[in-house]
PDB file of C-alpha atoms in Angstrom:
ATOM      1  CA  MET A1294     122.838 116.758 100.431  1.00 46.00           C
ATOM      2  CA  THR A1295     122.022 115.663  96.873  1.00 45.00           C
ATOM      3  CA  VAL A1296     121.764 111.915  96.070  1.00 47.00           C
ATOM      4  CA  ILE A1297     122.100 110.698  92.498  1.00 51.00           C
ATOM      5  CA  VAL A1298     120.962 107.253  91.621  1.00 49.00           C
ATOM      6  CA  GLU A1299     121.768 105.981  88.134  1.00 52.00           C
ATOM      7  CA  GLU A1300     119.939 103.065  86.587  1.00 51.00           C
ATOM      8  CA  PRO A1301     122.105 100.563  84.743  1.00 54.00           C
ATOM      9  CA  MET A1302     122.295 101.319  81.000  1.00 51.00           C
ATOM     10  CA  ILE A1303     120.023  99.414  78.702  1.00 52.00           C
ATOM     11  CA  LEU A1304     121.501  97.993  75.560  1.00 55.00           C
ATOM     12  CA  GLY A1305     119.816  99.352  72.477  1.00 53.00           C
ATOM     13  CA  GLY A1306     118.069 102.660  72.084  1.00 53.00           C
ATOM     14  CA  GLU A1307     115.253 104.054  74.175  1.00 52.00           C
ATOM     15  CA  ASP A1308     112.859 103.460  71.306  1.00 63.00           C
ATOM     16  CA  ASP A1309     113.571  99.703  71.286  1.00 81.00           C
ATOM     17  CA  ARG A1310     111.794  99.202  74.656  1.00 85.00           C
ATOM     18  CA  GLU A1311     108.267  97.879  74.647  1.00 87.00           C
ATOM     19  CA  GLU A1312     105.659 100.464  75.673  1.00 91.00           C
ATOM     20  CA  CYS A1313     103.166  99.219  78.214  1.00 93.00           C
ATOM     21  CA  PRO A1314      99.853 100.767  79.312  1.00 95.00           C
ATOM     22  CA  ALA A1315     100.020 102.914  82.414  1.00 95.00           C
ATOM     23  CA  LEU A1316      96.809 101.405  83.769  1.00 95.00           C
ATOM     24  CA  VAL A1317      96.029  97.724  83.920  1.00 95.00           C
ATOM     25  CA  PRO A1318      92.362  96.765  84.122  1.00 96.00           C
ATOM     26  CA  SER A1319      91.334  94.886  87.265  1.00 95.00           C
ATOM     27  CA  LEU A1320      90.555  91.243  87.089  1.00 96.00           C
ATOM     28  CA  PHE A1321      87.609  91.803  89.358  1.00 97.00           C
ATOM     29  CA  PRO A1322      84.331  93.444  88.390  1.00 96.00           C
ATOM     30  CA  LEU A1323      83.656  96.990  89.658  1.00 95.00           C
ATOM     31  CA  MET A1324      87.260  97.443  90.714  1.00 95.00           C
ATOM     32  CA  PRO A1325      89.497 100.318  89.458  1.00 92.00           C
ATOM     33  CA  PRO A1326      92.563  99.634  87.269  1.00 94.00           C
ATOM     34  CA  THR A1327      96.003  99.428  88.861  1.00 93.00           C
ATOM     35  CA  LEU A1328      99.109 101.315  87.924  1.00 93.00           C
ATOM     36  CA  TYR A1329     101.703  99.412  85.901  1.00 94.00           C
ATOM     37  CA  PHE A1330     105.261  99.335  87.173  1.00 93.00           C
ATOM     38  CA  SER A1331     107.692  98.496  84.305  1.00 91.00           C
ATOM     39  CA  THR A1332     110.895  96.561  84.155  1.00 91.00           C
ATOM     40  CA  ALA A1333     114.106  98.122  82.815  1.00 89.00           C
ATOM     41  CA  ASN A1334     113.263  96.752  79.289  1.00 90.00           C
ATOM     42  CA  GLU A1335     109.906  98.466  79.170  1.00 92.00           C
ATOM     43  CA  LYS A1336     108.571 101.988  79.142  1.00 90.00           C
ATOM     44  CA  VAL A1337     105.209 103.121  80.449  1.00 93.00           C
ATOM     45  CA  GLU A1338     102.851 105.216  78.442  1.00 94.00           C
ATOM     46  CA  LEU A1339     102.300 108.770  79.776  1.00 94.00           C
ATOM     47  CA  LEU A1340      99.029 109.404  81.551  1.00 95.00           C
ATOM     48  CA  PRO A1341      97.275 112.745  80.937  1.00 95.00           C
ATOM     49  CA  ALA A1342      98.909 115.632  82.893  1.00 95.00           C
ATOM     50  CA  GLU A1343      96.038 115.926  85.446  1.00 95.00           C
ATOM     51  CA  GLN A1344      96.536 112.205  86.399  1.00 94.00           C
ATOM     52  CA  ARG A1345     100.262 112.313  86.232  1.00 93.00           C
ATOM     53  CA  ARG A1346     100.481 115.148  88.741  1.00 93.00           C
ATOM     54  CA  LEU A1347      98.960 112.764  91.334  1.00 93.00           C
ATOM     55  CA  LEU A1348     101.774 110.222  90.911  1.00 95.00           C
ATOM     56  CA  LYS A1349     103.917 111.126  93.939  1.00 95.00           C
ATOM     57  CA  TRP A1350     106.132 108.696  95.812  1.00 95.00           C
ATOM     58  CA  LYS A1351     107.258 109.362  99.333  1.00 93.00           C
ATOM     59  CA  MET A1352     111.005 108.658  99.575  1.00 90.00           C
ATOM     60  CA  SER A1353     112.739 107.478 102.639  1.00 90.00           C
ATOM     61  CA  THR A1354     116.370 106.700 103.544  1.00 91.00           C
ATOM     62  CA  VAL A1355     115.615 102.958 103.054  1.00 91.00           C
ATOM     63  CA  THR A1356     113.946 103.189  99.623  1.00 92.00           C
ATOM     64  CA  PRO A1357     115.866 100.700  97.516  1.00 93.00           C
ATOM     65  CA  ASN A1358     117.451 101.839  94.245  1.00 94.00           C
ATOM     66  CA  ILE A1359     115.387  99.275  92.321  1.00 93.00           C
ATOM     67  CA  VAL A1360     112.243 100.901  93.672  1.00 93.00           C
ATOM     68  CA  LYS A1361     113.542 104.414  92.822  1.00 93.00           C
ATOM     69  CA  HIS A1362     114.269 103.282  89.228  1.00 93.00           C
ATOM     70  CA  THR A1363     110.899 101.553  88.896  1.00 93.00           C
ATOM     71  CA  ILE A1364     108.837 104.529  90.094  1.00 92.00           C
ATOM     72  CA  ALA A1365     110.891 106.911  87.857  1.00 93.00           C
ATOM     73  CA  ARG A1366     110.101 104.735  84.808  1.00 91.00           C
ATOM     74  CA  SER A1367     106.459 104.804  85.818  1.00 92.00           C
ATOM     75  CA  HIS A1368     106.379 108.662  85.823  1.00 94.00           C
ATOM     76  CA  PHE A1369     106.165 109.103  89.621  1.00 95.00           C
ATOM     77  CA  LYS A1370     107.674 112.234  91.107  1.00 94.00           C
ATOM     78  CA  ALA A1371     109.568 111.900  94.384  1.00 92.00           C
ATOM     79  CA  THR A1372     108.271 113.813  97.425  1.00 90.00           C
ATOM     80  CA  LYS A1373     109.288 114.165 101.065  1.00 83.00           C
ATOM     81  CA  LYS A1374     105.936 115.546 102.215  1.00 80.00           C
ATOM     82  CA  SER A1375     104.286 113.373 104.872  1.00 78.00           C
ATOM     83  CA  TYR A1376     100.768 113.554 103.378  1.00 83.00           C
ATOM     84  CA  ASP A1377     100.948 114.061  99.611  1.00 87.00           C
ATOM     85  CA  TRP A1378     101.884 110.690  98.199  1.00 93.00           C
ATOM     86  CA  VAL A1379     100.460 107.558  96.620  1.00 94.00           C
ATOM     87  CA  GLY A1380     103.200 105.083  97.470  1.00 94.00           C
ATOM     88  CA  CYS A1381     106.007 104.769  99.975  1.00 93.00           C
ATOM     89  CA  TRP A1382     108.738 102.198 100.632  1.00 91.00           C
ATOM     90  CA  GLY A1383     110.008 103.074 104.046  1.00 88.00           C
ATOM     91  CA  HIS A1384     110.627 102.208 107.675  1.00 86.00           C
ATOM     92  CA  HIS A1385     107.912 100.409 109.693  1.00 83.00           C
ATOM     93  CA  MET A1386     105.412 102.920 111.046  1.00 83.00           C
ATOM     94  CA  LYS A1387     104.002 103.145 114.489  1.00 83.00           C
ATOM     95  CA  SER A1388     100.244 102.764 114.872  1.00 81.00           C
ATOM     96  CA  PRO A1389      99.354 106.456 114.678  1.00 84.00           C
ATOM     97  CA  GLY A1390     101.133 106.552 111.293  1.00 83.00           C
ATOM     98  CA  PHE A1391      98.926 103.744 109.928  1.00 86.00           C
ATOM     99  CA  LYS A1392      95.806 105.589 111.161  1.00 87.00           C
ATOM    100  CA  ALA A1393      96.776 108.755 109.292  1.00 87.00           C
ATOM    101  CA  ILE A1394      97.305 107.293 105.771  1.00 89.00           C
ATOM    102  CA  GLY A1395      94.500 107.444 103.221  1.00 90.00           C
ATOM    103  CA  GLU A1396      92.925 104.421 101.620  1.00 88.00           C
ATOM    104  CA  HIS A1397      94.595 105.400  98.308  1.00 89.00           C
ATOM    105  CA  GLN A1398      98.052 105.341  99.829  1.00 92.00           C
ATOM    106  CA  LYS A1399     100.135 102.149  99.579  1.00 92.00           C
ATOM    107  CA  LEU A1400     103.216 101.187 101.524  1.00 90.00           C
ATOM    108  CA  ASN A1401     105.489  98.203 102.079  1.00 90.00           C
ATOM    109  CA  HIS A1402     104.392  97.305 105.657  1.00 88.00           C
ATOM    110  CA  PHE A1403     101.362  96.131 107.446  1.00 85.00           C
ATOM    111  CA  PRO A1404     100.605  97.136 111.042  1.00 86.00           C
ATOM    112  CA  GLY A1405     102.432  94.871 113.490  1.00 83.00           C
ATOM    113  CA  THR A1406     104.691  93.080 110.931  1.00 84.00           C
ATOM    114  CA  PHE A1407     107.694  93.697 113.139  1.00 81.00           C
ATOM    115  CA  GLN A1408     106.155  91.121 115.495  1.00 86.00           C
ATOM    116  CA  ILE A1409     107.001  88.402 113.027  1.00 85.00           C
ATOM    117  CA  GLY A1410     109.778  90.093 111.039  1.00 83.00           C
ATOM    118  CA  ARG A1411     112.231  90.226 113.902  1.00 86.00           C
ATOM    119  CA  LYS A1412     113.500  86.879 115.067  1.00 88.00           C
ATOM    120  CA  ASP A1413     113.356  87.715 118.750  1.00 89.00           C
ATOM    121  CA  ARG A1414     109.724  88.884 118.489  1.00 91.00           C
ATOM    122  CA  LEU A1415     108.696  85.965 116.293  1.00 92.00           C
ATOM    123  CA  TRP A1416     110.081  83.543 118.906  1.00 90.00           C
ATOM    124  CA  ARG A1417     108.263  85.372 121.710  1.00 92.00           C
ATOM    125  CA  ASN A1418     104.971  85.207 119.864  1.00 94.00           C
ATOM    126  CA  LEU A1419     105.459  81.559 118.900  1.00 94.00           C
ATOM    127  CA  SER A1420     106.266  80.728 122.492  1.00 94.00           C
ATOM    128  CA  LYS A1421     103.052  82.414 123.638  1.00 95.00           C
ATOM    129  CA  MET A1422     101.145  80.352 121.105  1.00 95.00           C
ATOM    130  CA  GLN A1423     102.851  77.165 122.342  1.00 95.00           C
ATOM    131  CA  LEU A1424     101.853  77.941 125.919  1.00 95.00           C
ATOM    132  CA  ARG A1425      98.295  78.706 124.894  1.00 96.00           C
ATOM    133  CA  PHE A1426      97.688  75.785 122.478  1.00 96.00           C
ATOM    134  CA  GLY A1427     100.325  73.260 123.493  1.00 95.00           C
ATOM    135  CA  LYS A1428     103.481  71.757 122.071  1.00 93.00           C
ATOM    136  CA  GLN A1429     101.617  69.296 119.814  1.00 93.00           C
ATOM    137  CA  GLU A1430     100.314  72.187 117.762  1.00 93.00           C
ATOM    138  CA  PHE A1431     103.428  74.427 118.021  1.00 93.00           C
ATOM    139  CA  ASN A1432     106.421  72.112 117.787  1.00 91.00           C
ATOM    140  CA  PHE A1433     107.892  73.336 114.528  1.00 92.00           C
ATOM    141  CA  PHE A1434     110.499  75.764 115.880  1.00 88.00           C
ATOM    142  CA  PRO A1435     113.706  75.159 117.747  1.00 88.00           C
ATOM    143  CA  ARG A1436     114.381  76.066 121.330  1.00 87.00           C
ATOM    144  CA  THR A1437     115.548  79.661 121.241  1.00 89.00           C
ATOM    145  CA  PHE A1438     117.572  81.915 123.570  1.00 90.00           C
ATOM    146  CA  ILE A1439     117.456  85.708 123.426  1.00 89.00           C
ATOM    147  CA  LEU A1440     120.686  87.173 124.664  1.00 89.00           C
ATOM    148  CA  PRO A1441     121.753  88.602 127.019  1.00 90.00           C
ATOM    149  CA  GLN A1442     118.557  87.904 129.121  1.00 91.00           C
ATOM    150  CA  ASP A1443     118.653  84.082 128.525  1.00 91.00           C
ATOM    151  CA  ILE A1444     122.391  83.587 128.983  1.00 91.00           C
ATOM    152  CA  LYS A1445     121.903  81.383 132.098  1.00 94.00           C
ATOM    153  CA  LEU A1446     119.391  79.177 130.319  1.00 92.00           C
ATOM    154  CA  LEU A1447     121.655  78.894 127.254  1.00 91.00           C
ATOM    155  CA  ARG A1448     124.680  77.922 129.370  1.00 91.00           C
ATOM    156  CA  LYS A1449     122.663  75.107 131.109  1.00 92.00           C
ATOM    157  CA  ALA A1450     121.314  73.837 127.768  1.00 90.00           C
ATOM    158  CA  TRP A1451     124.847  73.951 126.335  1.00 88.00           C
ATOM    159  CA  GLU A1452     126.232  71.993 129.284  1.00 89.00           C
ATOM    160  CA  ASP A1453     123.369  69.466 129.285  1.00 89.00           C
ATOM    161  CA  GLY A1454     123.539  68.880 125.478  1.00 85.00           C
ATOM    162  CA  GLY A1455     126.988  67.481 125.151  1.00 78.00           C
ATOM    163  CA  SER A1456     129.543  68.093 122.454  1.00 77.00           C
ATOM    164  CA  LYS A1457     127.571  66.816 119.465  1.00 80.00           C
ATOM    165  CA  GLN A1458     124.804  69.406 119.477  1.00 84.00           C
ATOM    166  CA  LYS A1459     124.547  72.158 116.876  1.00 84.00           C
ATOM    167  CA  TRP A1460     123.685  75.741 117.562  1.00 85.00           C
ATOM    168  CA  ILE A1461     122.618  78.511 115.186  1.00 85.00           C
ATOM    169  CA  VAL A1462     123.647  82.036 116.234  1.00 85.00           C
ATOM    170  CA  LYS A1463     122.109  85.070 114.462  1.00 84.00           C
ATOM    171  CA  PRO A1464     121.185  88.654 115.108  1.00 82.00           C
ATOM    172  CA  ASP A1465     117.564  89.393 116.124  1.00 75.00           C
ATOM    173  CA  VAL A1466     116.819  91.489 113.072  1.00 71.00           C
TER     174      VAL A1466
END
């Protein structure tokens, strides 16, 4: 299946866009420069061919169009290979996946971020911290029920709370 993603048209000619350097010097001593990712109103200078051939971005089914447009403007080539890439915007990886990436490879997740990114797991982790360190330190989140396993507790709280209470219902993700 072929997927075509078109970037919104820019008013004015291609030559009207500001050209930005492909590499931005680091603010810190002895650190290498970083790649510049342009906006739609900018273009990025071309790196020499031997450097440009290293600019490979691993695509996934969840890579947003804005990321696809940005990497294309920055002269990256899309790849589906599991090892030959510099950047990736994808699904959360399991621990073995994080162990396999190289130090030069960048992605949009950190190990274990699903533990705080999912509402159900965030609540479980906050509850563990509340048990460990006390309610005085961890009193900043509302009482939460994860359904269906907490349905009896929710019904009791609902009945005990009266008719003026407010409830927020949302999916776990």
